[in-house]
Amino acid sequence: MYYDEENIFAKILNKDIPTEVILENKYSIAFKDIAPRAPKHLLIIPKGKYIKYDDFLNNASKDEIYGVFSLINELVMKFELQRSGYRIITNAGNDANQEVPHLHFHLLAGRNLGPM
Ligand code: AMP
């Protein structure tokens, strides 16, 4: 499977599509989901070209992996989500209906999210 250079998150990273970046570090950025499913719905993506979770864990450096997960934690702290709770989801591949073929984590919060 090859990385699609034309995917929408590649365009966001290249700044071909303007996006308000909520938080950023050396290896990742966070921005709002365009179709939020909760009062707070953010997407966290690596800056590197990874298609999905297994591609990332198998091929990224430990610094890149730590960079993405620590940015998620920074968002949790920034919005004090540790108090009320939150959900982290990543859809990987066909059976998960992954729409955008650039790894992303959904961070959802702001209401009771119901069962999975
Ligand atoms: P997934 O089904 O896990 O691949 O989720 C892709 C997500 O990307 C969906 O929740 C979309 O609403 C979101 N999305 C698609 N295009 C954009 C965009 N330009 N900016 C922000 N979020 C987007």
JSON list of N, CA and C in Angstrom, two decimals, residues 44-110:
[
{"chain": "A", "resi": 44, "resn": "ILE", "atom": "N", "xyz": [-5.59, 14.53, 15.55]},
{"chain": "A", "resi": 44, "resn": "ILE", "atom": "CA", "xyz": [-4.15, 14.63, 15.80]},
{"chain": "A", "resi": 44, "resn": "ILE", "atom": "C", "xyz": [-3.47, 13.77, 14.74]},
{"chain": "A", "resi": 45, "resn": "ILE", "atom": "N", "xyz": [-2.55, 14.37, 14.00]},
{"chain": "A", "resi": 45, "resn": "ILE", "atom": "CA", "xyz": [-1.90, 13.63, 12.92]},
{"chain": "A", "resi": 45, "resn": "ILE", "atom": "C", "xyz": [-0.38, 13.78, 13.00]},
{"chain": "A", "resi": 46, "resn": "PRO", "atom": "N", "xyz": [0.35, 12.74, 12.62]},
{"chain": "A", "resi": 46, "resn": "PRO", "atom": "CA", "xyz": [1.81, 12.88, 12.52]},
{"chain": "A", "resi": 46, "resn": "PRO", "atom": "C", "xyz": [2.14, 13.74, 11.30]},
{"chain": "A", "resi": 47, "resn": "LYS", "atom": "N", "xyz": [3.27, 14.44, 11.37]},
{"chain": "A", "resi": 47, "resn": "LYS", "atom": "CA", "xyz": [3.73, 15.20, 10.20]},
{"chain": "A", "resi": 47, "resn": "LYS", "atom": "C", "xyz": [4.31, 14.27, 9.13]},
{"chain": "A", "resi": 48, "resn": "GLY", "atom": "N", "xyz": [4.78, 13.11, 9.56]},
{"chain": "A", "resi": 48, "resn": "GLY", "atom": "CA", "xyz": [5.33, 12.12, 8.62]},
{"chain": "A", "resi": 48, "resn": "GLY", "atom": "C", "xyz": [4.23, 11.44, 7.83]},
{"chain": "A", "resi": 49, "resn": "LYS", "atom": "N", "xyz": [4.64, 10.82, 6.74]},
{"chain": "A", "resi": 49, "resn": "LYS", "atom": "CA", "xyz": [3.68, 10.21, 5.81]},
{"chain": "A", "resi": 49, "resn": "LYS", "atom": "C", "xyz": [3.37, 8.78, 6.23]},
{"chain": "A", "resi": 50, "resn": "TYR", "atom": "N", "xyz": [2.40, 8.63, 7.12]},
{"chain": "A", "resi": 50, "resn": "TYR", "atom": "CA", "xyz": [1.99, 7.31, 7.58]},
{"chain": "A", "resi": 50, "resn": "TYR", "atom": "C", "xyz": [0.51, 7.12, 7.29]},
{"chain": "A", "resi": 51, "resn": "ILE", "atom": "N", "xyz": [0.17, 5.96, 6.78]},
{"chain": "A", "resi": 51, "resn": "ILE", "atom": "CA", "xyz": [-1.20, 5.72, 6.32]},
{"chain": "A", "resi": 51, "resn": "ILE", "atom": "C", "xyz": [-2.13, 5.41, 7.49]},
{"chain": "A", "resi": 52, "resn": "LYS", "atom": "N", "xyz": [-1.66, 4.55, 8.39]},
{"chain": "A", "resi": 52, "resn": "LYS", "atom": "CA", "xyz": [-2.51, 4.14, 9.51]},
{"chain": "A", "resi": 52, "resn": "LYS", "atom": "C", "xyz": [-1.65, 3.63, 10.65]},
{"chain": "A", "resi": 53, "resn": "TYR", "atom": "N", "xyz": [-2.33, 3.20, 11.70]},
{"chain": "A", "resi": 53, "resn": "TYR", "atom": "CA", "xyz": [-1.65, 2.91, 12.97]},
{"chain": "A", "resi": 53, "resn": "TYR", "atom": "C", "xyz": [-0.49, 1.92, 12.81]},
{"chain": "A", "resi": 54, "resn": "ASP", "atom": "N", "xyz": [-0.74, 0.79, 12.14]},
{"chain": "A", "resi": 54, "resn": "ASP", "atom": "CA", "xyz": [0.32, -0.22, 12.02]},
{"chain": "A", "resi": 54, "resn": "ASP", "atom": "C", "xyz": [1.48, 0.29, 11.19]},
{"chain": "A", "resi": 55, "resn": "ASP", "atom": "N", "xyz": [1.20, 1.06, 10.14]},
{"chain": "A", "resi": 55, "resn": "ASP", "atom": "CA", "xyz": [2.27, 1.66, 9.34]},
{"chain": "A", "resi": 55, "resn": "ASP", "atom": "C", "xyz": [3.13, 2.56, 10.24]},
{"chain": "A", "resi": 56, "resn": "PHE", "atom": "N", "xyz": [2.47, 3.33, 11.08]},
{"chain": "A", "resi": 56, "resn": "PHE", "atom": "CA", "xyz": [3.17, 4.26, 11.97]},
{"chain": "A", "resi": 56, "resn": "PHE", "atom": "C", "xyz": [4.04, 3.50, 12.99]},
{"chain": "A", "resi": 57, "resn": "LEU", "atom": "N", "xyz": [3.44, 2.55, 13.68]},
{"chain": "A", "resi": 57, "resn": "LEU", "atom": "CA", "xyz": [4.18, 1.83, 14.73]},
{"chain": "A", "resi": 57, "resn": "LEU", "atom": "C", "xyz": [5.31, 0.99, 14.15]},
{"chain": "A", "resi": 58, "resn": "ASN", "atom": "N", "xyz": [5.11, 0.49, 12.94]},
{"chain": "A", "resi": 58, "resn": "ASN", "atom": "CA", "xyz": [6.15, -0.35, 12.33]},
{"chain": "A", "resi": 58, "resn": "ASN", "atom": "C", "xyz": [7.28, 0.46, 11.71]},
{"chain": "A", "resi": 59, "resn": "ASN", "atom": "N", "xyz": [7.00, 1.71, 11.33]},
{"chain": "A", "resi": 59, "resn": "ASN", "atom": "CA", "xyz": [7.98, 2.45, 10.53]},
{"chain": "A", "resi": 59, "resn": "ASN", "atom": "C", "xyz": [8.46, 3.78, 11.12]},
{"chain": "A", "resi": 60, "resn": "ALA", "atom": "N", "xyz": [7.74, 4.34, 12.06]},
{"chain": "A", "resi": 60, "resn": "ALA", "atom": "CA", "xyz": [8.14, 5.64, 12.60]},
{"chain": "A", "resi": 60, "resn": "ALA", "atom": "C", "xyz": [9.21, 5.46, 13.69]},
{"chain": "A", "resi": 61, "resn": "SER", "atom": "N", "xyz": [9.92, 6.53, 13.96]},
{"chain": "A", "resi": 61, "resn": "SER", "atom": "CA", "xyz": [10.91, 6.50, 15.05]},
{"chain": "A", "resi": 61, "resn": "SER", "atom": "C", "xyz": [10.18, 6.63, 16.39]},
{"chain": "A", "resi": 62, "resn": "LYS", "atom": "N", "xyz": [10.89, 6.25, 17.44]},
{"chain": "A", "resi": 62, "resn": "LYS", "atom": "CA", "xyz": [10.29, 6.37, 18.78]},
{"chain": "A", "resi": 62, "resn": "LYS", "atom": "C", "xyz": [9.98, 7.84, 19.10]},
{"chain": "A", "resi": 63, "resn": "ASP", "atom": "N", "xyz": [10.79, 8.75, 18.61]},
{"chain": "A", "resi": 63, "resn": "ASP", "atom": "CA", "xyz": [10.52, 10.18, 18.85]},
{"chain": "A", "resi": 63, "resn": "ASP", "atom": "C", "xyz": [9.22, 10.61, 18.16]},
{"chain": "A", "resi": 64, "resn": "GLU", "atom": "N", "xyz": [9.03, 10.14, 16.94]},
{"chain": "A", "resi": 64, "resn": "GLU", "atom": "CA", "xyz": [7.78, 10.49, 16.23]},
{"chain": "A", "resi": 64, "resn": "GLU", "atom": "C", "xyz": [6.56, 9.92, 16.97]},
{"chain": "A", "resi": 65, "resn": "ILE", "atom": "N", "xyz": [6.69, 8.67, 17.40]},
{"chain": "A", "resi": 65, "resn": "ILE", "atom": "CA", "xyz": [5.57, 8.02, 18.10]},
{"chain": "A", "resi": 65, "resn": "ILE", "atom": "C", "xyz": [5.28, 8.76, 19.40]},
{"chain": "A", "resi": 66, "resn": "TYR", "atom": "N", "xyz": [6.34, 9.04, 20.14]},
{"chain": "A", "resi": 66, "resn": "TYR", "atom": "CA", "xyz": [6.14, 9.78, 21.39]},
{"chain": "A", "resi": 66, "resn": "TYR", "atom": "C", "xyz": [5.56, 11.17, 21.12]},
{"chain": "A", "resi": 67, "resn": "GLY", "atom": "N", "xyz": [6.01, 11.78, 20.02]},
{"chain": "A", "resi": 67, "resn": "GLY", "atom": "CA", "xyz": [5.54, 13.12, 19.67]},
{"chain": "A", "resi": 67, "resn": "GLY", "atom": "C", "xyz": [4.03, 13.17, 19.49]},
{"chain": "A", "resi": 68, "resn": "VAL", "atom": "N", "xyz": [3.48, 12.20, 18.79]},
{"chain": "A", "resi": 68, "resn": "VAL", "atom": "CA", "xyz": [2.04, 12.18, 18.55]},
{"chain": "A", "resi": 68, "resn": "VAL", "atom": "C", "xyz": [1.29, 11.94, 19.85]},
{"chain": "A", "resi": 69, "resn": "PHE", "atom": "N", "xyz": [1.72, 10.94, 20.61]},
{"chain": "A", "resi": 69, "resn": "PHE", "atom": "CA", "xyz": [0.96, 10.63, 21.83]},
{"chain": "A", "resi": 69, "resn": "PHE", "atom": "C", "xyz": [1.11, 11.73, 22.88]},
{"chain": "A", "resi": 70, "resn": "SER", "atom": "N", "xyz": [2.26, 12.37, 22.92]},
{"chain": "A", "resi": 70, "resn": "SER", "atom": "CA", "xyz": [2.40, 13.44, 23.91]},
{"chain": "A", "resi": 70, "resn": "SER", "atom": "C", "xyz": [1.58, 14.67, 23.50]},
{"chain": "A", "resi": 71, "resn": "LEU", "atom": "N", "xyz": [1.38, 14.88, 22.19]},
{"chain": "A", "resi": 71, "resn": "LEU", "atom": "CA", "xyz": [0.52, 16.00, 21.78]},
{"chain": "A", "resi": 71, "resn": "LEU", "atom": "C", "xyz": [-0.93, 15.73, 22.20]},
{"chain": "A", "resi": 72, "resn": "ILE", "atom": "N", "xyz": [-1.36, 14.48, 22.07]},
{"chain": "A", "resi": 72, "resn": "ILE", "atom": "CA", "xyz": [-2.71, 14.15, 22.54]},
{"chain": "A", "resi": 72, "resn": "ILE", "atom": "C", "xyz": [-2.81, 14.45, 24.03]},
{"chain": "A", "resi": 73, "resn": "ASN", "atom": "N", "xyz": [-1.81, 14.07, 24.78]},
{"chain": "A", "resi": 73, "resn": "ASN", "atom": "CA", "xyz": [-1.84, 14.33, 26.23]},
{"chain": "A", "resi": 73, "resn": "ASN", "atom": "C", "xyz": [-1.84, 15.83, 26.52]},
{"chain": "A", "resi": 74, "resn": "GLU", "atom": "N", "xyz": [-1.09, 16.60, 25.74]},
{"chain": "A", "resi": 74, "resn": "GLU", "atom": "CA", "xyz": [-1.10, 18.06, 25.93]},
{"chain": "A", "resi": 74, "resn": "GLU", "atom": "C", "xyz": [-2.49, 18.64, 25.71]},
{"chain": "A", "resi": 75, "resn": "LEU", "atom": "N", "xyz": [-3.19, 18.10, 24.73]},
{"chain": "A", "resi": 75, "resn": "LEU", "atom": "CA", "xyz": [-4.57, 18.57, 24.47]},
{"chain": "A", "resi": 75, "resn": "LEU", "atom": "C", "xyz": [-5.47, 18.23, 25.65]},
{"chain": "A", "resi": 76, "resn": "VAL", "atom": "N", "xyz": [-5.31, 17.02, 26.17]},
{"chain": "A", "resi": 76, "resn": "VAL", "atom": "CA", "xyz": [-6.11, 16.61, 27.34]},
{"chain": "A", "resi": 76, "resn": "VAL", "atom": "C", "xyz": [-5.86, 17.57, 28.49]},
{"chain": "A", "resi": 77, "resn": "MET", "atom": "N", "xyz": [-4.60, 17.93, 28.72]},
{"chain": "A", "resi": 77, "resn": "MET", "atom": "CA", "xyz": [-4.27, 18.86, 29.81]},
{"chain": "A", "resi": 77, "resn": "MET", "atom": "C", "xyz": [-4.79, 20.27, 29.49]},
{"chain": "A", "resi": 78, "resn": "LYS", "atom": "N", "xyz": [-4.59, 20.72, 28.26]},
{"chain": "A", "resi": 78, "resn": "LYS", "atom": "CA", "xyz": [-4.99, 22.08, 27.87]},
{"chain": "A", "resi": 78, "resn": "LYS", "atom": "C", "xyz": [-6.49, 22.30, 28.10]},
{"chain": "A", "resi": 79, "resn": "PHE", "atom": "N", "xyz": [-7.29, 21.31, 27.74]},
{"chain": "A", "resi": 79, "resn": "PHE", "atom": "CA", "xyz": [-8.74, 21.46, 27.84]},
{"chain": "A", "resi": 79, "resn": "PHE", "atom": "C", "xyz": [-9.31, 20.79, 29.11]},
{"chain": "A", "resi": 80, "resn": "GLU", "atom": "N", "xyz": [-8.40, 20.35, 29.98]},
{"chain": "A", "resi": 80, "resn": "GLU", "atom": "CA", "xyz": [-8.77, 19.73, 31.28]},
{"chain": "A", "resi": 80, "resn": "GLU", "atom": "C", "xyz": [-9.75, 18.57, 31.09]},
{"chain": "A", "resi": 81, "resn": "LEU", "atom": "N", "xyz": [-9.49, 17.77, 30.10]},
{"chain": "A", "resi": 81, "resn": "LEU", "atom": "CA", "xyz": [-10.39, 16.66, 29.80]},
{"chain": "A", "resi": 81, "resn": "LEU", "atom": "C", "xyz": [-10.21, 15.50, 30.76]},
{"chain": "A", "resi": 82, "resn": "GLN", "atom": "N", "xyz": [-9.11, 15.51, 31.51]},
{"chain": "A", "resi": 82, "resn": "GLN", "atom": "CA", "xyz": [-8.89, 14.42, 32.45]},
{"chain": "A", "resi": 82, "resn": "GLN", "atom": "C", "xyz": [-9.97, 14.39, 33.53]},
{"chain": "A", "resi": 83, "resn": "ARG", "atom": "N", "xyz": [-10.61, 15.56, 33.73]},
{"chain": "A", "resi": 83, "resn": "ARG", "atom": "CA", "xyz": [-11.67, 15.63, 34.75]},
{"chain": "A", "resi": 83, "resn": "ARG", "atom": "C", "xyz": [-12.94, 14.94, 34.26]},
{"chain": "A", "resi": 84, "resn": "SER", "atom": "N", "xyz": [-13.38, 15.32, 33.10]},
{"chain": "A", "resi": 84, "resn": "SER", "atom": "CA", "xyz": [-14.69, 14.85, 32.60]},
{"chain": "A", "resi": 84, "resn": "SER", "atom": "C", "xyz": [-14.60, 13.56, 31.79]},
{"chain": "A", "resi": 85, "resn": "GLY", "atom": "N", "xyz": [-13.46, 13.33, 31.18]},
{"chain": "A", "resi": 85, "resn": "GLY", "atom": "CA", "xyz": [-13.28, 12.13, 30.35]},
{"chain": "A", "resi": 85, "resn": "GLY", "atom": "C", "xyz": [-13.22, 12.45, 28.87]},
{"chain": "A", "resi": 86, "resn": "TYR", "atom": "N", "xyz": [-12.77, 11.51, 28.11]},
{"chain": "A", "resi": 86, "resn": "TYR", "atom": "CA", "xyz": [-12.58, 11.70, 26.68]},
{"chain": "A", "resi": 86, "resn": "TYR", "atom": "C", "xyz": [-12.42, 10.35, 26.02]},
{"chain": "A", "resi": 87, "resn": "ARG", "atom": "N", "xyz": [-12.46, 10.35, 24.68]},
{"chain": "A", "resi": 87, "resn": "ARG", "atom": "CA", "xyz": [-12.29, 9.10, 23.90]},
{"chain": "A", "resi": 87, "resn": "ARG", "atom": "C", "xyz": [-11.29, 9.36, 22.80]},
{"chain": "A", "resi": 88, "resn": "ILE", "atom": "N", "xyz": [-10.40, 8.40, 22.61]},
{"chain": "A", "resi": 88, "resn": "ILE", "atom": "CA", "xyz": [-9.43, 8.46, 21.50]},
{"chain": "A", "resi": 88, "resn": "ILE", "atom": "C", "xyz": [-9.73, 7.29, 20.56]},
{"chain": "A", "resi": 89, "resn": "ILE", "atom": "N", "xyz": [-9.88, 7.62, 19.28]},
{"chain": "A", "resi": 89, "resn": "ILE", "atom": "CA", "xyz": [-10.19, 6.58, 18.28]},
{"chain": "A", "resi": 89, "resn": "ILE", "atom": "C", "xyz": [-9.25, 6.74, 17.10]},
{"chain": "A", "resi": 90, "resn": "THR", "atom": "N", "xyz": [-8.80, 5.62, 16.54]},
{"chain": "A", "resi": 90, "resn": "THR", "atom": "CA", "xyz": [-8.18, 5.70, 15.22]},
{"chain": "A", "resi": 90, "resn": "THR", "atom": "C", "xyz": [-8.79, 4.61, 14.34]},
{"chain": "A", "resi": 91, "resn": "ASN", "atom": "N", "xyz": [-9.26, 5.00, 13.19]},
{"chain": "A", "resi": 91, "resn": "ASN", "atom": "CA", "xyz": [-9.81, 4.05, 12.23]},
{"chain": "A", "resi": 91, "resn": "ASN", "atom": "C", "xyz": [-8.70, 3.63, 11.29]},
{"chain": "A", "resi": 92, "resn": "ALA", "atom": "N", "xyz": [-8.53, 2.32, 11.12]},
{"chain": "A", "resi": 92, "resn": "ALA", "atom": "CA", "xyz": [-7.43, 1.81, 10.30]},
{"chain": "A", "resi": 92, "resn": "ALA", "atom": "C", "xyz": [-7.98, 0.85, 9.25]},
{"chain": "A", "resi": 93, "resn": "GLY", "atom": "N", "xyz": [-7.96, 1.31, 8.01]},
{"chain": "A", "resi": 93, "resn": "GLY", "atom": "CA", "xyz": [-8.30, 0.42, 6.90]},
{"chain": "A", "resi": 93, "resn": "GLY", "atom": "C", "xyz": [-9.79, 0.26, 6.64]},
{"chain": "A", "resi": 94, "resn": "ASN", "atom": "N", "xyz": [-10.08, -0.65, 5.75]},
{"chain": "A", "resi": 94, "resn": "ASN", "atom": "CA", "xyz": [-11.43, -0.80, 5.18]},
{"chain": "A", "resi": 94, "resn": "ASN", "atom": "C", "xyz": [-12.50, -1.13, 6.22]},
{"chain": "A", "resi": 95, "resn": "ASP", "atom": "N", "xyz": [-12.25, -2.13, 7.05]},
{"chain": "A", "resi": 95, "resn": "ASP", "atom": "CA", "xyz": [-13.30, -2.55, 7.97]},
{"chain": "A", "resi": 95, "resn": "ASP", "atom": "C", "xyz": [-13.62, -1.47, 9.00]},
{"chain": "A", "resi": 96, "resn": "ALA", "atom": "N", "xyz": [-12.69, -0.57, 9.22]},
{"chain": "A", "resi": 96, "resn": "ALA", "atom": "CA", "xyz": [-12.93, 0.55, 10.15]},
{"chain": "A", "resi": 96, "resn": "ALA", "atom": "C", "xyz": [-13.48, 1.78, 9.42]},
{"chain": "A", "resi": 97, "resn": "ASN", "atom": "N", "xyz": [-13.64, 1.66, 8.10]},
{"chain": "A", "resi": 97, "resn": "ASN", "atom": "CA", "xyz": [-14.12, 2.78, 7.28]},
{"chain": "A", "resi": 97, "resn": "ASN", "atom": "C", "xyz": [-13.24, 4.01, 7.40]},
{"chain": "A", "resi": 98, "resn": "GLN", "atom": "N", "xyz": [-11.93, 3.79, 7.40]},
{"chain": "A", "resi": 98, "resn": "GLN", "atom": "CA", "xyz": [-11.00, 4.93, 7.40]},
{"chain": "A", "resi": 98, "resn": "GLN", "atom": "C", "xyz": [-11.22, 5.73, 6.11]},
{"chain": "A", "resi": 99, "resn": "GLU", "atom": "N", "xyz": [-11.54, 7.03, 6.26]},
{"chain": "A", "resi": 99, "resn": "GLU", "atom": "CA", "xyz": [-11.83, 7.87, 5.09]},
{"chain": "A", "resi": 99, "resn": "GLU", "atom": "C", "xyz": [-10.57, 8.52, 4.53]},
{"chain": "A", "resi": 100, "resn": "VAL", "atom": "N", "xyz": [-9.73, 8.99, 5.43]},
{"chain": "A", "resi": 100, "resn": "VAL", "atom": "CA", "xyz": [-8.54, 9.74, 4.99]},
{"chain": "A", "resi": 100, "resn": "VAL", "atom": "C", "xyz": [-7.30, 8.86, 5.24]},
{"chain": "A", "resi": 101, "resn": "PRO", "atom": "N", "xyz": [-6.56, 8.54, 4.18]},
{"chain": "A", "resi": 101, "resn": "PRO", "atom": "CA", "xyz": [-5.44, 7.61, 4.32]},
{"chain": "A", "resi": 101, "resn": "PRO", "atom": "C", "xyz": [-4.14, 8.26, 4.80]},
{"chain": "A", "resi": 102, "resn": "HIS", "atom": "N", "xyz": [-4.28, 9.07, 5.85]},
{"chain": "A", "resi": 102, "resn": "HIS", "atom": "CA", "xyz": [-3.13, 9.59, 6.59]},
{"chain": "A", "resi": 102, "resn": "HIS", "atom": "C", "xyz": [-3.50, 9.38, 8.06]},
{"chain": "A", "resi": 103, "resn": "LEU", "atom": "N", "xyz": [-2.65, 8.68, 8.81]},
{"chain": "A", "resi": 103, "resn": "LEU", "atom": "CA", "xyz": [-2.98, 8.34, 10.20]},
{"chain": "A", "resi": 103, "resn": "LEU", "atom": "C", "xyz": [-3.52, 9.54, 10.97]},
{"chain": "A", "resi": 104, "resn": "HIS", "atom": "N", "xyz": [-4.63, 9.32, 11.66]},
{"chain": "A", "resi": 104, "resn": "HIS", "atom": "CA", "xyz": [-5.16, 10.38, 12.53]},
{"chain": "A", "resi": 104, "resn": "HIS", "atom": "C", "xyz": [-5.84, 9.74, 13.72]},
{"chain": "A", "resi": 105, "resn": "PHE", "atom": "N", "xyz": [-5.73, 10.43, 14.84]},
{"chain": "A", "resi": 105, "resn": "PHE", "atom": "CA", "xyz": [-6.44, 10.05, 16.05]},
{"chain": "A", "resi": 105, "resn": "PHE", "atom": "C", "xyz": [-7.55, 11.07, 16.27]},
{"chain": "A", "resi": 106, "resn": "HIS", "atom": "N", "xyz": [-8.75, 10.58, 16.52]},
{"chain": "A", "resi": 106, "resn": "HIS", "atom": "CA", "xyz": [-9.86, 11.43, 16.91]},
{"chain": "A", "resi": 106, "resn": "HIS", "atom": "C", "xyz": [-9.82, 11.57, 18.42]},
{"chain": "A", "resi": 107, "resn": "LEU", "atom": "N", "xyz": [-9.90, 12.79, 18.91]},
{"chain": "A", "resi": 107, "resn": "LEU", "atom": "CA", "xyz": [-10.05, 13.04, 20.35]},
{"chain": "A", "resi": 107, "resn": "LEU", "atom": "C", "xyz": [-11.43, 13.67, 20.55]},
{"chain": "A", "resi": 108, "resn": "LEU", "atom": "N", "xyz": [-12.30, 12.94, 21.24]},
{"chain": "A", "resi": 108, "resn": "LEU", "atom": "CA", "xyz": [-13.69, 13.35, 21.40]},
{"chain": "A", "resi": 108, "resn": "LEU", "atom": "C", "xyz": [-13.98, 13.59, 22.87]},
{"chain": "A", "resi": 109, "resn": "ALA", "atom": "N", "xyz": [-14.72, 14.68, 23.14]},
{"chain": "A", "resi": 109, "resn": "ALA", "atom": "CA", "xyz": [-15.03, 15.00, 24.54]},
{"chain": "A", "resi": 109, "resn": "ALA", "atom": "C", "xyz": [-16.13, 16.06, 24.56]},
{"chain": "A", "resi": 110, "resn": "GLY", "atom": "N", "xyz": [-16.55, 16.42, 25.77]},
{"chain": "A", "resi": 110, "resn": "GLY", "atom": "CA", "xyz": [-17.49, 17.52, 25.92]},
{"chain": "A", "resi": 110, "resn": "GLY", "atom": "C", "xyz": [-18.92, 17.10, 26.20]}
]
